Tab-separated table of C-alpha atoms and ligand atoms in Angstrom:
chain	number	residue	atom	x	y	z
A	1	MET	CA	6.829	-22.422	3.817
A	2	LYS	CA	4.095	-21.736	6.319
A	3	ARG	CA	2.301	-18.405	5.965
A	4	ILE	CA	2.497	-16.969	9.457
A	5	ALA	CA	0.885	-13.631	10.361
A	6	ILE	CA	0.940	-11.725	13.577
A	7	PHE	CA	-1.950	-9.498	14.676
A	8	PRO	CA	-0.317	-6.973	17.002
A	9	GLY	CA	-2.161	-4.727	19.432
A	10	SER	CA	-2.853	-4.049	23.079
A	11	PHE	CA	-6.161	-5.962	23.260
A	12	ASP	CA	-7.035	-4.123	26.471
A	13	PRO	CA	-9.582	-5.719	26.079
A	14	ILE	CA	-10.149	-7.743	22.881
A	15	THR	CA	-13.389	-6.571	21.181
A	16	LYS	CA	-15.807	-7.906	18.569
A	17	GLY	CA	-13.960	-5.718	16.044
A	18	HIS	CA	-10.688	-7.595	16.611
A	19	VAL	CA	-12.495	-10.951	16.557
A	20	ASP	CA	-14.092	-10.136	13.201
A	21	ILE	CA	-10.742	-9.269	11.586
A	22	ILE	CA	-9.039	-12.407	12.938
A	23	SER	CA	-11.915	-14.718	11.989
A	24	ARG	CA	-11.949	-13.387	8.428
A	25	ALA	CA	-8.154	-13.732	8.142
A	26	VAL	CA	-8.057	-17.365	9.271
A	27	SER	CA	-8.459	-18.703	5.711
A	28	LEU	CA	-5.613	-16.467	4.445
A	29	PHE	CA	-2.844	-17.738	6.728
A	30	ASP	CA	-1.616	-21.099	8.031
A	31	GLU	CA	-1.105	-19.528	11.435
A	32	ILE	CA	-2.152	-16.265	13.107
A	33	ILE	CA	-0.381	-15.216	16.284
A	34	ILE	CA	-2.237	-12.577	18.264
A	35	ALA	CA	0.673	-10.553	19.608
A	36	ILE	CA	-0.069	-8.552	22.738
A	37	GLY	CA	2.443	-5.731	22.711
A	38	TYR	CA	3.227	-4.361	26.136
A	39	ASN	CA	5.213	-1.559	27.566
A	40	SER	CA	6.136	-2.094	31.194
A	41	ALA	CA	5.843	1.660	31.823
A	42	LYS	CA	2.255	1.836	30.508
A	43	LYS	CA	-0.707	1.034	32.716
A	44	SER	CA	-3.388	-1.234	31.294
A	45	MET	CA	-6.902	-2.019	32.507
A	46	PHE	CA	-6.501	-5.799	32.164
A	47	THR	CA	-3.292	-7.601	33.144
A	48	LEU	CA	-1.363	-9.506	30.479
A	49	GLU	CA	-2.547	-12.791	32.057
A	50	GLU	CA	-6.186	-11.658	31.886
A	51	ARG	CA	-5.834	-10.600	28.260
A	52	ILE	CA	-4.168	-13.909	27.346
A	53	SER	CA	-6.962	-15.956	28.902
A	54	GLN	CA	-9.697	-13.771	27.337
A	55	ILE	CA	-8.101	-14.319	23.903
A	56	GLU	CA	-7.517	-18.056	24.439
A	57	ALA	CA	-11.139	-18.531	25.482
A	58	THR	CA	-12.369	-16.538	22.482
A	59	PHE	CA	-10.413	-18.568	19.925
A	60	SER	CA	-10.493	-22.000	21.581
A	61	ASP	CA	-12.203	-23.479	18.497
A	62	LEU	CA	-9.664	-22.067	15.998
A	63	PRO	CA	-6.458	-24.141	16.252
A	64	SER	CA	-4.485	-21.937	13.845
A	65	VAL	CA	-4.929	-18.894	16.128
A	66	SER	CA	-2.670	-18.517	19.158
A	67	VAL	CA	-1.587	-15.741	21.503
A	68	GLN	CA	1.832	-14.497	22.608
A	69	THR	CA	3.173	-11.351	24.241
A	70	TYR	CA	6.071	-9.147	23.204
A	71	GLU	CA	7.835	-5.988	24.232
A	72	GLY	CA	9.765	-3.825	21.791
A	73	LEU	CA	9.667	-3.613	18.021
A	74	THR	CA	6.949	-5.502	16.164
A	75	ILE	CA	9.336	-6.432	13.333
A	76	GLU	CA	11.712	-8.034	15.851
A	77	PHE	CA	8.834	-10.141	17.135
A	78	CYS	CA	8.014	-11.116	13.523
A	79	LYS	CA	11.576	-12.355	13.114
A	80	LYS	CA	11.394	-14.314	16.352
A	81	VAL	CA	8.270	-16.229	15.339
A	82	ASN	CA	9.132	-16.399	11.650
A	83	ALA	CA	6.139	-14.307	10.551
A	84	LYS	CA	6.245	-12.532	7.184
A	85	TYR	CA	2.892	-10.805	7.566
A	86	ILE	CA	1.479	-8.213	9.929
A	87	LEU	CA	-2.317	-8.240	9.982
A	88	ARG	CA	-4.150	-5.012	10.837
A	89	GLY	CA	-7.743	-3.859	10.866
A	90	MET	CA	-8.813	-0.661	9.125
A	91	ARG	CA	-11.768	1.175	10.638
A	92	SER	CA	-11.555	4.678	9.238
A	93	GLU	CA	-9.411	7.236	7.469
A	94	HIS	CA	-7.957	8.027	10.872
A	95	ASP	CA	-6.718	4.407	11.095
A	96	PHE	CA	-5.501	4.658	7.510
A	97	GLU	CA	-3.165	7.601	8.160
A	98	PHE	CA	-1.721	6.004	11.268
A	99	GLU	CA	-1.460	2.498	9.830
A	100	ARG	CA	0.100	3.714	6.590
A	101	SER	CA	2.965	5.372	8.479
A	102	ILE	CA	3.619	2.338	10.649
A	103	ALA	CA	3.467	-0.039	7.672
A	104	LEU	CA	5.924	2.110	5.689
A	105	MET	CA	8.305	2.387	8.645
A	106	ASN	CA	8.193	-1.355	9.239
A	107	THR	CA	8.879	-2.061	5.556
A	108	ALA	CA	11.750	0.443	5.608
A	109	MET	CA	13.281	-1.496	8.504
A	110	ASN	CA	12.569	-4.934	7.045
A	111	ASN	CA	11.378	-5.190	3.452
A	112	GLU	CA	10.516	-8.876	3.777
A	113	ILE	CA	7.524	-8.067	5.936
A	114	GLU	CA	4.173	-7.181	4.372
A	115	THR	CA	1.327	-5.515	6.252
A	116	ILE	CA	-2.081	-6.872	5.253
A	117	PHE	CA	-5.162	-4.770	5.981
A	118	LEU	CA	-8.729	-5.961	6.281
A	119	VAL	CA	-11.433	-3.319	6.268
A	120	SER	CA	-13.619	-3.420	9.354
A	121	LYS	CA	-17.254	-4.395	8.877
A	122	ALA	CA	-19.521	-1.342	9.199
A	123	GLU	CA	-21.162	-2.638	12.381
A	124	TYR	CA	-17.799	-2.954	14.137
A	125	SER	CA	-16.053	0.091	12.766
A	126	THR	CA	-16.870	2.355	15.719
A	127	ILE	CA	-15.714	-0.102	18.391
A	128	SER	CA	-12.410	0.658	20.079
A	129	SER	CA	-10.794	-0.775	23.211
A	130	THR	CA	-10.352	2.795	24.478
A	131	ILE	CA	-14.094	3.518	24.393
A	132	VAL	CA	-14.891	0.095	25.867
A	133	ARG	CA	-12.523	0.850	28.786
A	134	ASP	CA	-14.225	4.209	29.338
A	135	ILE	CA	-17.641	2.542	29.446
A	136	MET	CA	-16.405	-0.053	31.958
A	137	ARG	CA	-14.650	2.488	34.170
A	138	ASN	CA	-17.861	4.459	34.378
A	139	GLY	CA	-19.934	1.443	35.318
A	140	GLY	CA	-21.614	0.979	31.909
A	141	ASP	CA	-22.430	-2.290	30.173
A	142	ALA	CA	-20.043	-2.909	27.260
A	143	LYS	CA	-21.156	-6.517	26.560
A	144	GLN	CA	-22.489	-5.780	23.090
A	145	PHE	CA	-18.971	-4.797	21.977
A	146	LEU	CA	-17.197	-7.780	23.543
A	147	PRO	CA	-16.848	-11.462	22.617
A	148	GLU	CA	-18.723	-14.030	24.794
A	149	ALA	CA	-15.627	-14.889	26.824
A	150	LEU	CA	-15.700	-11.416	28.375
A	151	HIS	CA	-19.407	-11.354	29.258
B	201	LIG	P1	-3.349	-0.603	19.362
B	201	LIG	O1	-4.142	0.667	19.297
B	201	LIG	O2	-2.555	-0.784	20.593
B	201	LIG	O3	-2.658	-0.966	18.084
B	201	LIG	P2	-5.694	-2.292	19.203
B	201	LIG	O4	-5.709	-3.534	19.992
B	201	LIG	O5	-6.846	-1.381	19.395
B	201	LIG	O6	-4.364	-1.706	19.596
B	201	LIG	O7	-5.570	-2.572	17.655
B	201	LIG	C1	-5.008	-3.671	17.078
B	201	LIG	C2	-5.502	-3.783	15.646
B	201	LIG	O8	-6.886	-4.035	15.662
B	201	LIG	C3	-5.329	-2.515	14.815
B	201	LIG	O9	-5.026	-2.875	13.494
B	201	LIG	C4	-6.680	-1.884	14.848
B	201	LIG	O10	-6.930	-1.095	13.696
B	201	LIG	C5	-7.551	-3.111	14.846
B	201	LIG	N1	-8.868	-2.849	15.393
B	201	LIG	C6	-9.180	-2.344	16.605
B	201	LIG	N2	-10.507	-2.218	16.750
B	201	LIG	C7	-11.063	-2.665	15.579
B	201	LIG	C8	-12.401	-2.752	15.073
B	201	LIG	N3	-13.428	-2.345	15.808
B	201	LIG	N4	-12.583	-3.242	13.821
B	201	LIG	C9	-11.513	-3.619	13.085
B	201	LIG	N5	-10.233	-3.534	13.482
B	201	LIG	C10	-10.006	-3.065	14.712
């Protein structure tokens, strides 16, 4: 049985923090699907198409990493792609509280799915897509937080 993980998030945009978590998880899974969750009522900075191409360009040299989009429950998407693992990054105790609740709720709904956490490297632990968007909106240079494909 292939070990398939999904890495769900908005990736609006993908940052060096996300890239670090995915790169370190590559050896743990046969396949990692970066799952861009979207909500048609929510406005994003980058379109789904832009986010897909940013992610594809970033991981072009890692064949076991791919990208898909989904709307609705993450556990339903897991079922659809046959993934038993949800990969998440852990930056802080703030992430911990939030992630713990989601992981417990997901397990309550489907106990075959395990959430796997990787702790963010110190140098990436303050990066968030929200702050990167704020920098960009205000005309700042966010390059240092973003993978090459977004430079
Ligand atoms: P959302 O807030 O919509 O879940 P994100 O795309 O920000 O979306 O997060 C997806 C996952 O990436 C989460 O597990 C989050 O903790 C993780 N993540 C985000 N930024 C970083 C970072 N700088 N370092 C490590 N993990 C991160």
